[in-house]
Each structure stands twice: as structure tokens, then as C-alpha cells.
CSV table of N, CA and C in Angstrom, one decimal:
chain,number,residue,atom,x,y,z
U,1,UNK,N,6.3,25.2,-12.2
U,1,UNK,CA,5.1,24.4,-12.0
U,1,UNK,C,5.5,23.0,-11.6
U,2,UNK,N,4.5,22.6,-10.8
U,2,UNK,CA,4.8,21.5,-10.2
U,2,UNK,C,4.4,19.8,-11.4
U,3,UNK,N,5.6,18.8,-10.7
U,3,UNK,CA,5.2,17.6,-11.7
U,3,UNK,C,3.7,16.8,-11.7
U,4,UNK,N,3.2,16.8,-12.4
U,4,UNK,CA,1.7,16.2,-12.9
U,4,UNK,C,1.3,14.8,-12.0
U,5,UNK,N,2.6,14.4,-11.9
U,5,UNK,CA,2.7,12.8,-11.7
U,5,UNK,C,3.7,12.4,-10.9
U,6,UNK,N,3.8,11.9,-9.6
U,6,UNK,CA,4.8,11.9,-8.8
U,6,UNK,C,4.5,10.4,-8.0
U,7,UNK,N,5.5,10.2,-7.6
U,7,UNK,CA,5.0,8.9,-6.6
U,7,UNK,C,5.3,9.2,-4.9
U,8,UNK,N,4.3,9.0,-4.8
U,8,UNK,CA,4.2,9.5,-3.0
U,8,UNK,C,4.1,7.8,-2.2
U,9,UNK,N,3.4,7.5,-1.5
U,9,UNK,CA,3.9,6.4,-0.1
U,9,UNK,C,4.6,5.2,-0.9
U,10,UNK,N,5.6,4.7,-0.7
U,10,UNK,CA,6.2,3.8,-0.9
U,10,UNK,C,7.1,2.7,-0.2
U,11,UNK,N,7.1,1.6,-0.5
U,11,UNK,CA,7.9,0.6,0.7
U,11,UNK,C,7.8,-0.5,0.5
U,12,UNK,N,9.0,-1.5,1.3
U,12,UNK,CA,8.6,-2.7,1.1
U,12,UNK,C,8.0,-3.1,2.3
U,13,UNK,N,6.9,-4.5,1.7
U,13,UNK,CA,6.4,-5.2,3.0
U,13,UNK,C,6.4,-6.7,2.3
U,14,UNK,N,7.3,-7.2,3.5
U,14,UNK,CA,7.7,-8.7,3.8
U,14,UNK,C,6.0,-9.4,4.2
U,15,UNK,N,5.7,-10.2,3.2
U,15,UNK,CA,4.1,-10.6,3.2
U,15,UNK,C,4.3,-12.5,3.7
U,16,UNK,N,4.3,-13.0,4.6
U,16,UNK,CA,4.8,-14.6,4.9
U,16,UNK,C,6.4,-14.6,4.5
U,17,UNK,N,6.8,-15.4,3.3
U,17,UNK,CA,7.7,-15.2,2.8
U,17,UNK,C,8.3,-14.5,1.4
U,18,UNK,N,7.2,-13.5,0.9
U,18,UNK,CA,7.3,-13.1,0.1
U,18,UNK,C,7.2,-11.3,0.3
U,19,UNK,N,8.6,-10.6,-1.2
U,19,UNK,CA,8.5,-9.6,-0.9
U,19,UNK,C,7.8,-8.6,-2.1
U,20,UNK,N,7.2,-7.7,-1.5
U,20,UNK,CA,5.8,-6.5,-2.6
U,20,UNK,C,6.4,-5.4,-2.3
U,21,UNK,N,6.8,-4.5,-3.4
U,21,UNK,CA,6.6,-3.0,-2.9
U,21,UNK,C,5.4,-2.3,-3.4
U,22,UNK,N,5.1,-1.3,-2.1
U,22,UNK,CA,3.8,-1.2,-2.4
U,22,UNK,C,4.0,0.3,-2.5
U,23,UNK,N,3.1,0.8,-3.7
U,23,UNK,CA,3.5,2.3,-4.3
U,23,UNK,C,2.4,3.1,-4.4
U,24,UNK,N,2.0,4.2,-4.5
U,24,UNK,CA,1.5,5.2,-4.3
U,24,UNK,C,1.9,6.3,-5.9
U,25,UNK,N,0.9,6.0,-6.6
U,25,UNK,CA,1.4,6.8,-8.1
U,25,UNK,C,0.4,8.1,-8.0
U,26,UNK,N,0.3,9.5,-7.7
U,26,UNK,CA,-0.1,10.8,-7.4
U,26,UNK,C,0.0,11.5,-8.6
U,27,UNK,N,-1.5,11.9,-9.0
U,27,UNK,CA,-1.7,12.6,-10.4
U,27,UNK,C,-2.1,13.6,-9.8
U,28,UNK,N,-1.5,14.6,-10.0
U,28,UNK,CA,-2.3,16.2,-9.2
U,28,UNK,C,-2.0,17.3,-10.1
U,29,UNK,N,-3.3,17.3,-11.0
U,29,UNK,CA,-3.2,18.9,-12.2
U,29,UNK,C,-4.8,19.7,-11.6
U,30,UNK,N,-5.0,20.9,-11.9
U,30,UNK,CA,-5.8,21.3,-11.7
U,30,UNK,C,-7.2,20.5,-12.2
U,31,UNK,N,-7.7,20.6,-11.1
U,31,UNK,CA,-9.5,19.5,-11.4
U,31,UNK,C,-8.9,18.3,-11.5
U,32,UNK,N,-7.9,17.6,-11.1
U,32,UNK,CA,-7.4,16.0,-11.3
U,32,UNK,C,-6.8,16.3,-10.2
U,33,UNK,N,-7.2,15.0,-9.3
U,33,UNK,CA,-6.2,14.2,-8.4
U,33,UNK,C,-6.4,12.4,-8.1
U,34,UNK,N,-6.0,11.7,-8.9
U,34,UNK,CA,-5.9,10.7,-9.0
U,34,UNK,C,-4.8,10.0,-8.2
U,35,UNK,N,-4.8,9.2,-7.4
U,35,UNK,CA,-3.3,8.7,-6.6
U,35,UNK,C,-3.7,7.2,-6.3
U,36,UNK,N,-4.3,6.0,-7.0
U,36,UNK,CA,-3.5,4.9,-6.6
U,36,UNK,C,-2.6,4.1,-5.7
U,37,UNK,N,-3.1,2.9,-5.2
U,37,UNK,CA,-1.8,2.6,-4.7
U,37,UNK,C,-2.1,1.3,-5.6
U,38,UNK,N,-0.1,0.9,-5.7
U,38,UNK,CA,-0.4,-0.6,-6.3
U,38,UNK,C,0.6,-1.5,-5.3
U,39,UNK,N,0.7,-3.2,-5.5
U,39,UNK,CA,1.3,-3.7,-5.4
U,39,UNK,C,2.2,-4.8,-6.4
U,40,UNK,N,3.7,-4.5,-6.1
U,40,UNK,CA,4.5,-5.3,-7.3
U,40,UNK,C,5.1,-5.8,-6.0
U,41,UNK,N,5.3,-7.5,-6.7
U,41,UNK,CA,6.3,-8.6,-6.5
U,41,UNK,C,7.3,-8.3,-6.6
U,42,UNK,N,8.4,-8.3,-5.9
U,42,UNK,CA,9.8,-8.5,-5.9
U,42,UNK,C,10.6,-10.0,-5.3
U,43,UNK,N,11.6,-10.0,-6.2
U,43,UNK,CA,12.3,-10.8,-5.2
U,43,UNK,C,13.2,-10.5,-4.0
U,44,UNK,N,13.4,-11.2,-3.4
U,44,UNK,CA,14.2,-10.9,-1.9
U,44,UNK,C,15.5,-10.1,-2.2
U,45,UNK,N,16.3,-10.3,-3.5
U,45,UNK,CA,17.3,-9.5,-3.9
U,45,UNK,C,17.3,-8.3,-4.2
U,46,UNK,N,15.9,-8.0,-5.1
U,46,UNK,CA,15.2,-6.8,-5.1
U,46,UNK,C,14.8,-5.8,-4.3
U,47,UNK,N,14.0,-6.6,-3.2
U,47,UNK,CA,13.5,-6.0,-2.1
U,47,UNK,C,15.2,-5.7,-1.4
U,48,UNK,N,15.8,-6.1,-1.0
U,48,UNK,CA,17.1,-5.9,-0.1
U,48,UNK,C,18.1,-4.3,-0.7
U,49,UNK,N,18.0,-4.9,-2.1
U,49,UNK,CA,18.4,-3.3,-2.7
U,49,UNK,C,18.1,-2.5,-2.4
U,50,UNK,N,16.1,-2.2,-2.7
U,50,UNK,CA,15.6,-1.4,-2.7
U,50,UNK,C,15.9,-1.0,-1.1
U,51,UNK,N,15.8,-1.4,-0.3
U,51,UNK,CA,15.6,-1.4,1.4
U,51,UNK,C,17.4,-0.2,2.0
U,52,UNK,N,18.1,-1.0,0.5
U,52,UNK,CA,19.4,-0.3,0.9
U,52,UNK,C,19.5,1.1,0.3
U,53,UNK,N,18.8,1.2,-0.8
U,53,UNK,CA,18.7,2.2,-1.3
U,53,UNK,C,18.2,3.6,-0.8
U,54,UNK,N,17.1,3.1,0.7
U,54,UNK,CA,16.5,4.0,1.1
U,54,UNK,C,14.9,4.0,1.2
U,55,UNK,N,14.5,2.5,0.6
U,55,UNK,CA,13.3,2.4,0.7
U,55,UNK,C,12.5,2.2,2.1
U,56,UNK,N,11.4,2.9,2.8
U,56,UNK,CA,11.6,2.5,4.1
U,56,UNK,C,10.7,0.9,3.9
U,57,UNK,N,10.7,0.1,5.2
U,57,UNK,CA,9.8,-0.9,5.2
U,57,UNK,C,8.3,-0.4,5.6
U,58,UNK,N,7.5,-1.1,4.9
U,58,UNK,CA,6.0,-1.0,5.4
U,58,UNK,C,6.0,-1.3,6.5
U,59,UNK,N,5.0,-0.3,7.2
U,59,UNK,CA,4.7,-0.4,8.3
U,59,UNK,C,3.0,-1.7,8.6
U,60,UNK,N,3.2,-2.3,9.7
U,60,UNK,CA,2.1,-3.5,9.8
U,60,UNK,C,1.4,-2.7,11.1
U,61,UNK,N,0.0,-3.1,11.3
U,61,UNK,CA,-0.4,-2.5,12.4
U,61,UNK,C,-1.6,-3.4,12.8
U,62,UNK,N,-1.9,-3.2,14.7
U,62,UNK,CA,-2.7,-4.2,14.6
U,62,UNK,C,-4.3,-3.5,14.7
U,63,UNK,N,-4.2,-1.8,14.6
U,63,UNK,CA,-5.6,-1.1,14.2
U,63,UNK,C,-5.2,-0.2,13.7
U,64,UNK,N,-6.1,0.2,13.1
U,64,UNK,CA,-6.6,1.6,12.1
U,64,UNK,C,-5.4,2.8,12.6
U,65,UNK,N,-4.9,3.2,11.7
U,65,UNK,CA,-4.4,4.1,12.3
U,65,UNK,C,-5.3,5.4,12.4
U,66,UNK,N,-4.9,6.6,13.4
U,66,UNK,CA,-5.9,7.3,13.5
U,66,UNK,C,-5.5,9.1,13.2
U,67,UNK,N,-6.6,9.6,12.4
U,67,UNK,CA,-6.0,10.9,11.8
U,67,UNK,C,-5.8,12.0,13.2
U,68,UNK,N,-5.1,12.9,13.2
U,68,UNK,CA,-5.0,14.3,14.1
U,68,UNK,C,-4.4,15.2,13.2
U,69,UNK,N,-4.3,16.4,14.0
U,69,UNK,CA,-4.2,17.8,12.9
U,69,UNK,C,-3.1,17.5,12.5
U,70,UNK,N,-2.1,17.1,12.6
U,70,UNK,CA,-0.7,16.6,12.1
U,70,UNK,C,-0.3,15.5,10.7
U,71,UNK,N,-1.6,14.7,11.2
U,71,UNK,CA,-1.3,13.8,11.0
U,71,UNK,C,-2.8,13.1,10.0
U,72,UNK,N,-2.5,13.4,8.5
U,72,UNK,CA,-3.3,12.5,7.5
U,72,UNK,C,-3.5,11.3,7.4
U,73,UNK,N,-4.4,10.8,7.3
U,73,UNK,CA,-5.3,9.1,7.0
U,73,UNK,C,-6.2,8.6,6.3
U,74,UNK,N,-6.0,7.8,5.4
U,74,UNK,CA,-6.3,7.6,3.8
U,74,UNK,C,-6.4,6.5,4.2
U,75,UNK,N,-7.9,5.9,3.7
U,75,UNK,CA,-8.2,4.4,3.4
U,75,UNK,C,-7.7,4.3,1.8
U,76,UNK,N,-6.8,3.2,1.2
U,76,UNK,CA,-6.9,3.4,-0.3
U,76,UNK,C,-7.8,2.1,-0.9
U,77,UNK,N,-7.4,1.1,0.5
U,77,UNK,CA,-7.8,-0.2,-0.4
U,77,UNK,C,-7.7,-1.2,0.0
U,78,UNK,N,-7.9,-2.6,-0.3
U,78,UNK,CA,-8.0,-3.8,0.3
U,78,UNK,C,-7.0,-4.7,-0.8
U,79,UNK,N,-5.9,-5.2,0.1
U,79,UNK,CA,-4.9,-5.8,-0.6
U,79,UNK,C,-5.2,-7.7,-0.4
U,80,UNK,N,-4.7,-8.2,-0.9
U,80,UNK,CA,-4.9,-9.6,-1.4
U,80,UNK,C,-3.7,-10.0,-1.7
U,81,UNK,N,-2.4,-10.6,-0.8
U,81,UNK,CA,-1.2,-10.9,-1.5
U,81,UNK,C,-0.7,-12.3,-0.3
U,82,UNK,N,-0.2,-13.0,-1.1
U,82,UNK,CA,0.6,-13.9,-0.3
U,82,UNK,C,-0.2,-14.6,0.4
U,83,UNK,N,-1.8,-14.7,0.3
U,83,UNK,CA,-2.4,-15.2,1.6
U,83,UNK,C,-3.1,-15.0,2.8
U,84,UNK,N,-2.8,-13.6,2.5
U,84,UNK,CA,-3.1,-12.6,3.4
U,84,UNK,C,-3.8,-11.4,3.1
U,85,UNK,N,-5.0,-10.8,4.3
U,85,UNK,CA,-5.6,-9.9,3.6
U,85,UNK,C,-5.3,-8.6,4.3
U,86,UNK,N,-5.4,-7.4,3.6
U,86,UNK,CA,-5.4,-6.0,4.4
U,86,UNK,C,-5.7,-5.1,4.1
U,87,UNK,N,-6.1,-3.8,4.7
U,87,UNK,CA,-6.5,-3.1,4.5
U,87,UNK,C,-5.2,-2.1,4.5
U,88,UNK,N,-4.8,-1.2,3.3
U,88,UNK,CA,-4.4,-0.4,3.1
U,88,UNK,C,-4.4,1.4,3.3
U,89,UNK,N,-3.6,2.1,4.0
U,89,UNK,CA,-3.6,3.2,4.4
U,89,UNK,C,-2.6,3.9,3.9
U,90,UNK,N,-2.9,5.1,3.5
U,90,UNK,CA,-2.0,5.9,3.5
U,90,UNK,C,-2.0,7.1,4.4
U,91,UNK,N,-0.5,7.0,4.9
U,91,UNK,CA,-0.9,8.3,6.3
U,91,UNK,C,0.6,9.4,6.2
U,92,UNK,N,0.0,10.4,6.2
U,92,UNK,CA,0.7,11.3,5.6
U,92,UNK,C,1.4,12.6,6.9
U,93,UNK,N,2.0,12.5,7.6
U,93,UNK,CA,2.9,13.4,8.4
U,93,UNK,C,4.1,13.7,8.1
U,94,UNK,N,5.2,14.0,8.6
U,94,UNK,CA,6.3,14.3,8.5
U,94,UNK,C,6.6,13.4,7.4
U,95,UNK,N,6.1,12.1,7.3
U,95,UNK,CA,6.6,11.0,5.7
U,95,UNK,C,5.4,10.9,5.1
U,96,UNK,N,5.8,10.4,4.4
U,96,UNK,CA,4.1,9.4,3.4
U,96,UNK,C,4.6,7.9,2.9
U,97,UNK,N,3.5,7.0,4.2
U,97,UNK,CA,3.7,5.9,4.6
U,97,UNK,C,2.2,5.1,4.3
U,98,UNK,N,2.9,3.7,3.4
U,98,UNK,CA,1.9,2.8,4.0
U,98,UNK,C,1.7,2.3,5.3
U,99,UNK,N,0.4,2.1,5.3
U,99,UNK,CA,0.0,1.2,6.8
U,99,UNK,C,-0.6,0.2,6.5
U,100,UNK,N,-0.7,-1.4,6.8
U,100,UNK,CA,-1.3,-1.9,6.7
U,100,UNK,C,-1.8,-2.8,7.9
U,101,UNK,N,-2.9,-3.0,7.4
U,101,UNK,CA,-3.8,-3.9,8.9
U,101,UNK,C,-4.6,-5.0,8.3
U,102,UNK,N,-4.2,-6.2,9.4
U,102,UNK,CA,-4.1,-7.5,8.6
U,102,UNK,C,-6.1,-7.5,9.0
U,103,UNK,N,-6.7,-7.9,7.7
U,103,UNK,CA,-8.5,-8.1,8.3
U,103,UNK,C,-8.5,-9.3,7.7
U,104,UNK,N,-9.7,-10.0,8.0
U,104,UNK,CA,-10.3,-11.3,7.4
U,104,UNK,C,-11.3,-11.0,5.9
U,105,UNK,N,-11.5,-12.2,5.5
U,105,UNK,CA,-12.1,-12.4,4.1
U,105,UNK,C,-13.8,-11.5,4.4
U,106,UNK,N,-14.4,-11.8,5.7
U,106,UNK,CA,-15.0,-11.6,5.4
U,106,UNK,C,-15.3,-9.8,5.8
U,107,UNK,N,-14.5,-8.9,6.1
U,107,UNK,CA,-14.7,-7.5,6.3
U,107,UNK,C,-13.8,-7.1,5.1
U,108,UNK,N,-13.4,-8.2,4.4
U,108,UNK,CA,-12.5,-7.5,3.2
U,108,UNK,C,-14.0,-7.2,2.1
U,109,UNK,N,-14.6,-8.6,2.5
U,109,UNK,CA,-16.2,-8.5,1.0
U,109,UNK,C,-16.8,-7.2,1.2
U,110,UNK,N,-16.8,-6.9,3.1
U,110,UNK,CA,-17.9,-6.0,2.9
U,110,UNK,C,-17.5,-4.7,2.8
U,111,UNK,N,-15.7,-4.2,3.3
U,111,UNK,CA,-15.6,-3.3,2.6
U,111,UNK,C,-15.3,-2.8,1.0
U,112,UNK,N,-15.5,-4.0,0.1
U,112,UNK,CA,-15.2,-4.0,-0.9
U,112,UNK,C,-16.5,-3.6,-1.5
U,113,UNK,N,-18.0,-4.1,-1.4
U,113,UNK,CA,-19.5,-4.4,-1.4
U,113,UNK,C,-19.8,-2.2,-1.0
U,114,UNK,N,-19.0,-2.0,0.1
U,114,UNK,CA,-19.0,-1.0,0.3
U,114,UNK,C,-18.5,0.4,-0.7
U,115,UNK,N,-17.9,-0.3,-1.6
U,115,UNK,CA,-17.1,0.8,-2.2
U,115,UNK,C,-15.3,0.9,-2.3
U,116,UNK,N,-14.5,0.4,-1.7
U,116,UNK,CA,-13.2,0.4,-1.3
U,116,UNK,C,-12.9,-0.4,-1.9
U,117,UNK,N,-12.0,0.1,-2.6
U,117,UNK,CA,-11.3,-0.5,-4.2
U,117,UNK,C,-9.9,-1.8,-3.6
U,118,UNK,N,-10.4,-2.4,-4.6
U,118,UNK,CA,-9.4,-3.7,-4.6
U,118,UNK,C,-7.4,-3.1,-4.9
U,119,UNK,N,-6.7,-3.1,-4.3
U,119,UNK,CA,-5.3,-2.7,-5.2
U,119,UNK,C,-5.0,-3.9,-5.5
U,120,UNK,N,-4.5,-3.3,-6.8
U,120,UNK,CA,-3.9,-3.9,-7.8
U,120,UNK,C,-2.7,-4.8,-7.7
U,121,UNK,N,-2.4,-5.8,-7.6
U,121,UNK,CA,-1.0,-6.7,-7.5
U,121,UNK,C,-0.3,-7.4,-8.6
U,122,UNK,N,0.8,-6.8,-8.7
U,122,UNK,CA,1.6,-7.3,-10.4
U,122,UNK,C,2.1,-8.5,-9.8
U,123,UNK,N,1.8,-10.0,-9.8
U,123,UNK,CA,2.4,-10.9,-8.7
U,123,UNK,C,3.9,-11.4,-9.3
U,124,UNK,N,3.6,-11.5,-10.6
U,124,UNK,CA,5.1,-11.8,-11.0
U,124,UNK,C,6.3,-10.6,-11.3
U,125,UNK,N,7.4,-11.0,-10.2
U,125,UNK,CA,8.5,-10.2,-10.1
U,125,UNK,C,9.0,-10.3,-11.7
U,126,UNK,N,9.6,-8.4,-11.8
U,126,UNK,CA,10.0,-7.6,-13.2
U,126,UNK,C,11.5,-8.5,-12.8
């Protein structure tokens, strides 16, 4: 039987001068599927590890990316980091990737007003 709890899209994204990995925590038991994304602060030494370790980089984009039979597309959320705002994706093909797309304050209120959950940002690096 498969694990309960797994972590799916993961990566870093260099935000101005600052570095977030942004994660994807996957709860999948029968009648549950909860999956989250969050964002944690790292420092540059952290982030560099991670990056060596195999982490891929977040991907930045300048539109939506778009689903086909191959290829899954998940709004998760509207991020708030560094100064900057974005809309969060998760897109699922051959990997499972964040995407993000940089929007303004004011399509962040209305998709937020709309329903599309704020992710979470742990700002101070562990």
C-alpha cells in the first residue's frame, strides 16, 4: 500500500534576492486528498545545497501555463514573498513542477475574494 503522505512539486525560486523552497505536501488515502503547497525561506547556502542535491529550480513564467492530455494544471495559490506577487501552479507531466506567474496586487485580491487560497510562507530561514 501506497504512502499516505508524500511530497510532490518541489524547488527552489530565487524571489529579488531572496531564496524559498516551495513544496507541495500530498495526502492521498481513500476519500482524502489534501496537497498543499507551502513556502519556506532559505538561505543562499541552503538553497545552493538543496539545488546540488537535485533540487530542480522553479520554474517563472510570463502566462498561465496551459493543460493538454499529457500534461496537468493546478491553480494552488497566490504567493506573497519578497515583494512580489504570484500565482502558483502546479503542473504535472513527465515531473511535478512549480510554475509561477508574476500578477499584481490587484488580480491577487480578486483571485483571493474569489476563493484561491493564500500559500503559506515560513519567512524565517530553519
Amino acid at each position: 500500500m501506497a504512502q499516505p503522505i508524500t511530497i510532490g512539486a518541489n524547488s527552489i525560486a530565487k524571489i529579488r534576492n531572496r531564496f524559498f523552497l516551495i513544496v507541495e505536501v500530498e495526502a492521498k488515502t481513500t476519500g482524502v486528498e489534501i496537497d498543499p503547497v507551502f513556502g519556506v525561506r532559505t538561505t543562499a547556502q541552503q538553497a545552493a545545497a538543496l539545488l546540488r542535491a537535485g533540487v530542480m529550480r522553479t520554474i517563472f513564467a510570463t502566462s498561465d501555463p496551459k493543460p493538454s492530455p499529457k500534461k496537468k494544471v493546478e491553480l494552488k495559490g497566490v504567493l506573497f514573498a519578497n515583494g512580489r506577487i504570484f500565482k502558483v501552479f502546479d503542473v504535472e507531466n513527465s515531473t511535478d513542477v512549480s510554475v509561477l506567474v508574476r500578477i499584481n496586487l490587484v488580480t491577487a485580491q480578486k483571485l483571493i475574494r474569489s476563493g484561491v487560497r493564500i500559500i503559506k510562507v515560513y519567512r524565517k530561514p530553519f
